[in-house]
Amino acid sequence: MFLNSFGTNGFLLLAAFLLFSGIIVAKFSSRWGIPSLILFIMVGMVTGSDGLGLVYFHDAGTAQIIGVFALVIILFEGGLHTKWATVKSVALPSLSLATLGVLITSLLIGFSAYFLFNFSLLEGMLLGAIVGSTDAAAVFAALKERNIKAKMGATLEAESGTNDPMAVFLTLSLIELIAANDGSIWAMIPTFFVQMGLGLLFGLAVGKIGSLSINNIRLDSSALYPILSVAFALVTYSITAFAGGSGFLAVYVAALVIGNSELTYRYSIFQFNEGFAWMAQILMFIILGLLVYPGQLFTAEIMGNGFLLAFILIIVARPIAVFLSLIKMNYTVKEKIFISWAGLRGAVPIVLATFPIVEGLEASRDIFNVVFFIVLSSALVQGSTISNFANKLELVGKKKDVPHHSIELISMGKAQAEMIQFQTNRESAVVGKKLHEISFPNRANISAIIRENRVITPYGETEIKEGDFLYILVEAAYKERLKKVLEERVPRPETGVDSDADG
């Protein structure tokens, strides 16, 4: 209605309105204790044809394309911020959750859907496969800047970043079986291993090429480096998908490789991708909200059986899958309970639910509505209680220390110099030393220190404290020498270093 009346001007105004709405929602979601994805979806539903009627949108194919694009950006941003040292310690349990855990969850929900709804067994299994995986966008958003123990956060993020291949494989295989009405899913199992293998291979290869390119291509403007990183994310997904591999897995692996490499303009790349991921998330959830018709969703049958299915997923299927997947994996009962509770569903199940609609399956709209209701229930019930759950189970770790000030050098592509950001910890050899006592390379200078959200101007007598963020300007040729100085470690007692004084 709105678009038809005002054309291009109306479209731009509507886009601005939706972005402003998304930003306001993101601002207040944590204050209200409601996951932002719920509010983004509500914005889409309110502005849709069953709401204010500003937009009439029912193209599942377009929603699918937008959803896949947004998921690539979100997965890439999440992988960039994931520390490889942490992920490596939870690689096996995360892989078990991403494969066996998804399969068990899908089977349990599939049988439940078969008995609760008027679905055939294959249609029930299709619904189970669609909601079988946790969602990277939801998990990354829920855990960001929360002081959950590192082991828990790494397990959940690695699982959500790698479990999409299993869900996509099961979903597409079951759609093919339903559409063809013959064949066997067992014959498709080799395809899954091919997808996983190619995803891992392409992710590692493109990630390595990407990090080398970013560091060695001398661009005239620093603003081009973040765009280059996004280009690598998109090309990683596309070439892997064309080759028959898992594009989502490849993107996450490539981001891990790039994010854990020494990067030129690291701060610019990370900040740009974080903002872009927020924009992708806002766009994706609003579009998916537009695809929903509240009049069809909030019916007695969908709400009753959907809520029961969500209850089975949260209380029964997910915990069973987690406990079976983590047998003999060195996780305590409390940790398994928390991982069970934090298995959020989000954009991935909704995007996967558009596949049956695009293929024209008979029960596709009912499946979409039930999946949508399950996602809403999961995000609202689980997403809003993660922090409290962690506190109750005593799984709260050290508060994440994120600098609220930043220093960025602009357009140094030809200057052969970089600004390095380094955070000290208890074992850093530079902690407790005054600047004139540290053997920095001659071509390296500390430009600023950020301590407890305060900017400190350094001079010779300034003492380095635990948790300080050091911003060091260094010529590229001396970066490795500086790195050796910064990475030197000294064992210290658990009491830590007093960081109240400025030095």
mmCIF file of C-alpha atoms in Angstrom, residues 176-462:
data_model
loop_
_atom_site.group_PDB
_atom_site.id
_atom_site.type_symbol
_atom_site.label_atom_id
_atom_site.label_comp_id
_atom_site.label_asym_id
_atom_site.label_seq_id
_atom_site.Cartn_x
_atom_site.Cartn_y
_atom_site.Cartn_z
ATOM 1 C CA GLU A 176 13.751 -34.390 -2.012
ATOM 2 C CA LEU A 177 12.264 -37.586 -0.585
ATOM 3 C CA ILE A 178 8.845 -35.996 -0.066
ATOM 4 C CA ALA A 179 8.811 -34.381 -3.525
ATOM 5 C CA ALA A 180 9.999 -37.533 -5.301
ATOM 6 C CA ASN A 181 7.973 -39.831 -3.034
ATOM 7 C CA ASP A 182 10.668 -42.497 -3.316
ATOM 8 C CA GLY A 183 14.337 -43.078 -2.621
ATOM 9 C CA SER A 184 16.218 -43.567 0.615
ATOM 10 C CA ILE A 185 17.887 -41.097 2.923
ATOM 11 C CA TRP A 186 20.667 -43.622 3.496
ATOM 12 C CA ALA A 187 21.820 -43.143 -0.091
ATOM 13 C CA MET A 188 22.328 -39.451 0.653
ATOM 14 C CA ILE A 189 24.625 -39.925 3.663
ATOM 15 C CA PRO A 190 27.851 -39.756 1.599
ATOM 16 C CA THR A 191 26.695 -36.319 0.409
ATOM 17 C CA PHE A 192 26.821 -35.050 3.981
ATOM 18 C CA PHE A 193 30.462 -36.031 4.436
ATOM 19 C CA VAL A 194 31.317 -34.465 1.077
ATOM 20 C CA GLN A 195 29.639 -31.218 2.173
ATOM 21 C CA MET A 196 31.469 -31.184 5.498
ATOM 22 C CA GLY A 197 34.832 -32.037 3.930
ATOM 23 C CA LEU A 198 34.570 -29.442 1.169
ATOM 24 C CA GLY A 199 33.327 -26.831 3.630
ATOM 25 C CA LEU A 200 36.335 -27.364 5.866
ATOM 26 C CA LEU A 201 38.789 -27.479 2.944
ATOM 27 C CA PHE A 202 37.498 -24.360 1.182
ATOM 28 C CA GLY A 203 37.181 -22.491 4.469
ATOM 29 C CA LEU A 204 40.799 -23.128 5.410
ATOM 30 C CA ALA A 205 42.073 -22.317 1.916
ATOM 31 C CA VAL A 206 40.115 -19.094 1.372
ATOM 32 C CA GLY A 207 40.768 -17.996 4.961
ATOM 33 C CA LYS A 208 44.500 -18.307 4.415
ATOM 34 C CA ILE A 209 44.331 -16.548 1.037
ATOM 35 C CA GLY A 210 42.148 -13.839 2.566
ATOM 36 C CA SER A 211 44.479 -13.079 5.478
ATOM 37 C CA LEU A 212 47.525 -12.987 3.169
ATOM 38 C CA SER A 213 45.721 -10.707 0.716
ATOM 39 C CA ILE A 214 44.569 -8.278 3.408
ATOM 40 C CA ASN A 215 48.114 -8.017 4.787
ATOM 41 C CA ASN A 216 49.942 -7.712 1.483
ATOM 42 C CA ILE A 217 47.660 -5.700 -0.797
ATOM 43 C CA ARG A 218 48.471 -2.014 -0.347
ATOM 44 C CA LEU A 219 45.234 -0.096 -0.796
ATOM 45 C CA ASP A 220 45.014 3.689 -0.879
ATOM 46 C CA SER A 221 42.238 3.877 1.689
ATOM 47 C CA SER A 222 41.824 1.959 4.939
ATOM 48 C CA ALA A 223 38.059 1.883 4.269
ATOM 49 C CA LEU A 224 38.650 -0.667 1.492
ATOM 50 C CA TYR A 225 40.074 -3.371 3.785
ATOM 51 C CA PRO A 226 36.779 -4.167 5.566
ATOM 52 C CA ILE A 227 35.035 -4.335 2.182
ATOM 53 C CA LEU A 228 37.724 -6.739 1.002
ATOM 54 C CA SER A 229 37.041 -8.972 4.017
ATOM 55 C CA VAL A 230 33.306 -9.080 3.223
ATOM 56 C CA ALA A 231 34.126 -9.977 -0.382
ATOM 57 C CA PHE A 232 36.105 -12.961 0.886
ATOM 58 C CA ALA A 233 33.150 -14.028 3.052
ATOM 59 C CA LEU A 234 30.785 -13.982 0.082
ATOM 60 C CA VAL A 235 33.195 -15.709 -2.287
ATOM 61 C CA THR A 236 33.876 -18.388 0.335
ATOM 62 C CA TYR A 237 30.190 -19.271 0.558
ATOM 63 C CA SER A 238 29.531 -19.152 -3.177
ATOM 64 C CA ILE A 239 32.455 -21.197 -4.471
ATOM 65 C CA THR A 240 31.968 -23.791 -1.738
ATOM 66 C CA ALA A 241 28.258 -24.085 -2.523
ATOM 67 C CA PHE A 242 28.988 -24.343 -6.258
ATOM 68 C CA ALA A 243 31.436 -27.169 -5.508
ATOM 69 C CA GLY A 244 28.784 -29.049 -3.512
ATOM 70 C CA GLY A 245 30.143 -28.229 -0.062
ATOM 71 C CA SER A 246 28.671 -26.507 2.973
ATOM 72 C CA GLY A 247 29.000 -22.786 2.370
ATOM 73 C CA PHE A 248 28.004 -21.886 5.938
ATOM 74 C CA LEU A 249 30.716 -24.090 7.435
ATOM 75 C CA ALA A 250 33.286 -22.717 4.980
ATOM 76 C CA VAL A 251 32.441 -19.109 5.920
ATOM 77 C CA TYR A 252 32.801 -19.808 9.648
ATOM 78 C CA VAL A 253 36.118 -21.633 9.183
ATOM 79 C CA ALA A 254 37.472 -18.898 6.883
ATOM 80 C CA ALA A 255 36.517 -16.268 9.461
ATOM 81 C CA LEU A 256 38.302 -18.262 12.178
ATOM 82 C CA VAL A 257 41.474 -18.320 10.086
ATOM 83 C CA ILE A 258 41.294 -14.616 9.207
ATOM 84 C CA GLY A 259 40.296 -13.484 12.692
ATOM 85 C CA ASN A 260 43.154 -15.370 14.342
ATOM 86 C CA SER A 261 45.783 -14.044 11.930
ATOM 87 C CA GLU A 262 47.833 -10.875 12.284
ATOM 88 C CA LEU A 263 45.830 -8.378 10.240
ATOM 89 C CA THR A 264 46.442 -4.963 8.797
ATOM 90 C CA TYR A 265 43.641 -2.611 9.887
ATOM 91 C CA ARG A 266 42.281 -5.241 12.234
ATOM 92 C CA TYR A 267 40.214 -2.734 14.199
ATOM 93 C CA SER A 268 38.582 -1.285 11.056
ATOM 94 C CA ILE A 269 37.770 -4.756 9.724
ATOM 95 C CA PHE A 270 36.254 -5.954 13.000
ATOM 96 C CA GLN A 271 34.231 -2.782 13.596
ATOM 97 C CA PHE A 272 32.875 -2.692 10.052
ATOM 98 C CA ASN A 273 31.851 -6.346 10.127
ATOM 99 C CA GLU A 274 30.190 -5.943 13.514
ATOM 100 C CA GLY A 275 28.103 -3.037 12.216
ATOM 101 C CA PHE A 276 27.349 -4.863 8.971
ATOM 102 C CA ALA A 277 26.294 -7.973 10.920
ATOM 103 C CA TRP A 278 23.884 -5.859 12.977
ATOM 104 C CA MET A 279 22.407 -4.412 9.796
ATOM 105 C CA ALA A 280 22.103 -7.890 8.265
ATOM 106 C CA GLN A 281 20.448 -9.182 11.407
ATOM 107 C CA ILE A 282 17.940 -6.317 11.492
ATOM 108 C CA LEU A 283 17.127 -6.765 7.797
ATOM 109 C CA MET A 284 16.843 -10.543 7.995
ATOM 110 C CA PHE A 285 14.529 -10.731 10.993
ATOM 111 C CA ILE A 286 12.308 -7.895 9.761
ATOM 112 C CA ILE A 287 11.973 -9.580 6.354
ATOM 113 C CA LEU A 288 11.174 -12.908 8.018
ATOM 114 C CA GLY A 289 8.620 -11.096 10.178
ATOM 115 C CA LEU A 290 7.026 -9.657 7.042
ATOM 116 C CA LEU A 291 6.710 -13.181 5.669
ATOM 117 C CA VAL A 292 4.469 -14.162 8.577
ATOM 118 C CA TYR A 293 0.723 -13.672 8.694
ATOM 119 C CA PRO A 294 -0.233 -13.260 12.382
ATOM 120 C CA GLY A 295 -3.782 -14.309 11.563
ATOM 121 C CA GLN A 296 -2.482 -17.721 10.465
ATOM 122 C CA LEU A 297 0.200 -17.981 13.143
ATOM 123 C CA PHE A 298 -1.796 -17.182 16.260
ATOM 124 C CA THR A 299 -4.505 -19.788 15.865
ATOM 125 C CA ALA A 300 -5.543 -22.217 18.603
ATOM 126 C CA GLU A 301 -4.092 -25.245 16.789
ATOM 127 C CA ILE A 302 -0.748 -23.668 15.853
ATOM 128 C CA MET A 303 -0.283 -22.041 19.255
ATOM 129 C CA GLY A 304 -1.360 -25.091 21.267
ATOM 130 C CA ASN A 305 0.614 -27.736 19.406
ATOM 131 C CA GLY A 306 3.428 -25.300 18.616
ATOM 132 C CA PHE A 307 3.900 -24.447 22.281
ATOM 133 C CA LEU A 308 3.840 -28.144 23.186
ATOM 134 C CA LEU A 309 6.437 -28.883 20.506
ATOM 135 C CA ALA A 310 8.597 -25.988 21.740
ATOM 136 C CA PHE A 311 8.310 -27.376 25.281
ATOM 137 C CA ILE A 312 9.420 -30.813 24.055
ATOM 138 C CA LEU A 313 12.350 -29.238 22.199
ATOM 139 C CA ILE A 314 13.545 -27.137 25.135
ATOM 140 C CA ILE A 315 12.890 -29.525 28.033
ATOM 141 C CA VAL A 316 13.222 -32.981 26.436
ATOM 142 C CA ALA A 317 14.848 -33.203 22.999
ATOM 143 C CA ARG A 318 17.689 -30.703 23.415
ATOM 144 C CA PRO A 319 18.795 -31.981 26.863
ATOM 145 C CA ILE A 320 18.721 -35.617 25.674
ATOM 146 C CA ALA A 321 20.773 -34.684 22.597
ATOM 147 C CA VAL A 322 23.299 -32.728 24.679
ATOM 148 C CA PHE A 323 23.766 -35.391 27.357
ATOM 149 C CA LEU A 324 24.175 -38.167 24.759
ATOM 150 C CA SER A 325 26.502 -36.088 22.565
ATOM 151 C CA LEU A 326 28.770 -35.125 25.478
ATOM 152 C CA ILE A 327 29.226 -38.556 27.052
ATOM 153 C CA LYS A 328 32.797 -38.811 28.377
ATOM 154 C CA MET A 329 33.571 -35.286 27.138
ATOM 155 C CA ASN A 330 34.677 -33.819 30.489
ATOM 156 C CA TYR A 331 31.592 -31.661 31.046
ATOM 157 C CA THR A 332 29.868 -31.455 34.415
ATOM 158 C CA VAL A 333 26.124 -31.968 34.815
ATOM 159 C CA LYS A 334 25.675 -28.232 35.410
ATOM 160 C CA GLU A 335 27.578 -27.427 32.226
ATOM 161 C CA LYS A 336 25.466 -29.872 30.209
ATOM 162 C CA ILE A 337 22.280 -28.363 31.637
ATOM 163 C CA PHE A 338 23.428 -24.880 30.661
ATOM 164 C CA ILE A 339 24.418 -25.958 27.132
ATOM 165 C CA SER A 340 20.985 -27.568 26.830
ATOM 166 C CA TRP A 341 19.229 -24.385 27.889
ATOM 167 C CA ALA A 342 21.355 -22.082 25.716
ATOM 168 C CA GLY A 343 20.616 -23.964 22.468
ATOM 169 C CA LEU A 344 18.702 -21.067 20.919
ATOM 170 C CA ARG A 345 16.713 -21.331 17.718
ATOM 171 C CA GLY A 346 16.597 -18.305 15.449
ATOM 172 C CA ALA A 347 17.040 -17.302 11.821
ATOM 173 C CA VAL A 348 18.412 -20.585 10.461
ATOM 174 C CA PRO A 349 15.247 -22.623 11.189
ATOM 175 C CA ILE A 350 13.046 -19.863 9.728
ATOM 176 C CA VAL A 351 15.200 -19.599 6.593
ATOM 177 C CA LEU A 352 15.189 -23.392 6.236
ATOM 178 C CA ALA A 353 11.404 -23.335 6.648
ATOM 179 C CA THR A 354 11.183 -21.279 3.443
ATOM 180 C CA PHE A 355 12.683 -24.158 1.432
ATOM 181 C CA PRO A 356 9.511 -26.323 1.516
ATOM 182 C CA ILE A 357 7.458 -23.241 0.502
ATOM 183 C CA VAL A 358 9.744 -22.565 -2.477
ATOM 184 C CA GLU A 359 9.480 -26.244 -3.469
ATOM 185 C CA GLY A 360 5.688 -26.083 -3.210
ATOM 186 C CA LEU A 361 5.226 -28.914 -0.679
ATOM 187 C CA GLU A 362 1.660 -29.441 0.476
ATOM 188 C CA ALA A 363 2.268 -28.904 4.193
ATOM 189 C CA SER A 364 4.868 -26.125 3.720
ATOM 190 C CA ARG A 365 2.833 -23.235 5.165
ATOM 191 C CA ASP A 366 1.853 -25.216 8.280
ATOM 192 C CA ILE A 367 5.466 -26.255 8.770
ATOM 193 C CA PHE A 368 6.606 -22.620 8.418
ATOM 194 C CA ASN A 369 4.079 -21.369 10.984
ATOM 195 C CA VAL A 370 4.977 -24.068 13.529
ATOM 196 C CA VAL A 371 8.714 -23.442 13.053
ATOM 197 C CA PHE A 372 8.139 -19.716 13.480
ATOM 198 C CA PHE A 373 6.227 -20.271 16.724
ATOM 199 C CA ILE A 374 8.976 -22.587 18.040
ATOM 200 C CA VAL A 375 11.630 -19.948 17.280
ATOM 201 C CA LEU A 376 9.618 -17.240 19.035
ATOM 202 C CA SER A 377 9.151 -19.484 22.079
ATOM 203 C CA SER A 378 12.825 -20.492 22.189
ATOM 204 C CA ALA A 379 14.139 -16.945 21.840
ATOM 205 C CA LEU A 380 11.680 -15.519 24.362
ATOM 206 C CA VAL A 381 11.986 -18.233 27.030
ATOM 207 C CA GLN A 382 15.632 -19.253 26.681
ATOM 208 C CA GLY A 383 17.193 -16.103 25.252
ATOM 209 C CA SER A 384 15.871 -13.843 27.989
ATOM 210 C CA THR A 385 17.068 -16.111 30.824
ATOM 211 C CA ILE A 386 20.587 -17.152 29.770
ATOM 212 C CA SER A 387 22.383 -14.819 32.178
ATOM 213 C CA ASN A 388 20.176 -15.820 35.128
ATOM 214 C CA PHE A 389 20.610 -19.482 34.256
ATOM 215 C CA ALA A 390 24.396 -19.100 34.208
ATOM 216 C CA ASN A 391 24.302 -17.375 37.591
ATOM 217 C CA LYS A 392 22.125 -20.086 39.115
ATOM 218 C CA LEU A 393 24.459 -22.808 37.817
ATOM 219 C CA GLU A 394 27.570 -20.852 38.895
ATOM 220 C CA LEU A 395 28.940 -20.736 35.362
ATOM 221 C CA VAL A 396 29.722 -17.038 35.305
ATOM 222 C CA GLY A 397 33.272 -16.237 34.284
ATOM 223 C CA LYS A 398 35.416 -13.130 34.407
ATOM 224 C CA LYS A 399 33.675 -10.047 33.093
ATOM 225 C CA LYS A 400 34.547 -9.454 29.462
ATOM 226 C CA ASP A 401 36.835 -6.459 29.207
ATOM 227 C CA VAL A 402 36.027 -4.478 26.092
ATOM 228 C CA PRO A 403 37.582 -1.070 25.409
ATOM 229 C CA HIS A 404 35.043 1.712 25.061
ATOM 230 C CA HIS A 405 37.604 4.022 23.481
ATOM 231 C CA SER A 406 39.469 3.401 20.290
ATOM 232 C CA ILE A 407 42.341 4.837 18.296
ATOM 233 C CA GLU A 408 42.332 4.331 14.562
ATOM 234 C CA LEU A 409 44.809 5.519 11.976
ATOM 235 C CA ILE A 410 43.229 6.639 8.729
ATOM 236 C CA SER A 411 44.493 5.648 5.284
ATOM 237 C CA MET A 412 47.982 4.366 6.039
ATOM 238 C CA GLY A 413 48.102 2.027 3.051
ATOM 239 C CA LYS A 414 51.324 3.662 1.788
ATOM 240 C CA ALA A 415 52.866 4.504 5.147
ATOM 241 C CA GLN A 416 54.085 0.974 6.005
ATOM 242 C CA ALA A 417 52.984 1.480 9.617
ATOM 243 C CA GLU A 418 50.275 0.048 11.833
ATOM 244 C CA MET A 419 48.497 0.810 15.080
ATOM 245 C CA ILE A 420 48.538 -2.327 17.261
ATOM 246 C CA GLN A 421 45.952 -2.881 20.004
ATOM 247 C CA PHE A 422 47.107 -5.233 22.768
ATOM 248 C CA GLN A 423 45.419 -6.093 26.066
ATOM 249 C CA THR A 424 47.656 -7.190 28.933
ATOM 250 C CA ASN A 425 46.763 -10.018 31.308
ATOM 251 C CA ARG A 426 48.136 -11.342 34.570
ATOM 252 C CA GLU A 427 50.998 -13.263 32.909
ATOM 253 C CA SER A 428 52.118 -10.535 30.497
ATOM 254 C CA ALA A 429 55.786 -9.799 31.142
ATOM 255 C CA VAL A 430 55.234 -6.072 30.613
ATOM 256 C CA VAL A 431 52.780 -5.864 33.529
ATOM 257 C CA GLY A 432 54.322 -4.120 36.550
ATOM 258 C CA LYS A 433 57.042 -2.502 34.465
ATOM 259 C CA LYS A 434 57.461 1.168 33.677
ATOM 260 C CA LEU A 435 57.634 2.129 30.024
ATOM 261 C CA HIS A 436 61.326 3.057 30.146
ATOM 262 C CA GLU A 437 62.050 -0.456 31.505
ATOM 263 C CA ILE A 438 60.480 -2.254 28.510
ATOM 264 C CA SER A 439 62.662 -3.106 25.521
ATOM 265 C CA PHE A 440 60.304 -1.973 22.760
ATOM 266 C CA PRO A 441 61.786 -1.733 19.243
ATOM 267 C CA ASN A 442 63.049 1.756 18.391
ATOM 268 C CA ARG A 443 60.382 2.087 15.709
ATOM 269 C CA ALA A 444 57.513 1.347 18.128
ATOM 270 C CA ASN A 445 55.831 3.935 20.352
ATOM 271 C CA ILE A 446 52.912 3.613 22.772
ATOM 272 C CA SER A 447 50.451 6.300 21.714
ATOM 273 C CA ALA A 448 47.849 5.725 24.440
ATOM 274 C CA ILE A 449 46.779 3.401 27.235
ATOM 275 C CA ILE A 450 43.134 2.716 28.040
ATOM 276 C CA ARG A 451 42.528 1.637 31.639
ATOM 277 C CA GLU A 452 39.048 1.147 33.095
ATOM 278 C CA ASN A 453 37.503 3.300 30.343
ATOM 279 C CA ARG A 454 39.991 6.108 30.944
ATOM 280 C CA VAL A 455 42.528 7.279 28.387
ATOM 281 C CA ILE A 456 46.011 7.625 29.890
ATOM 282 C CA THR A 457 48.740 9.588 28.134
ATOM 283 C CA PRO A 458 51.895 7.459 28.513
ATOM 284 C CA TYR A 459 55.335 8.697 29.523
ATOM 285 C CA GLY A 460 58.525 7.032 30.742
ATOM 286 C CA GLU A 461 57.383 6.511 34.347
ATOM 287 C CA THR A 462 53.946 5.086 33.425
#
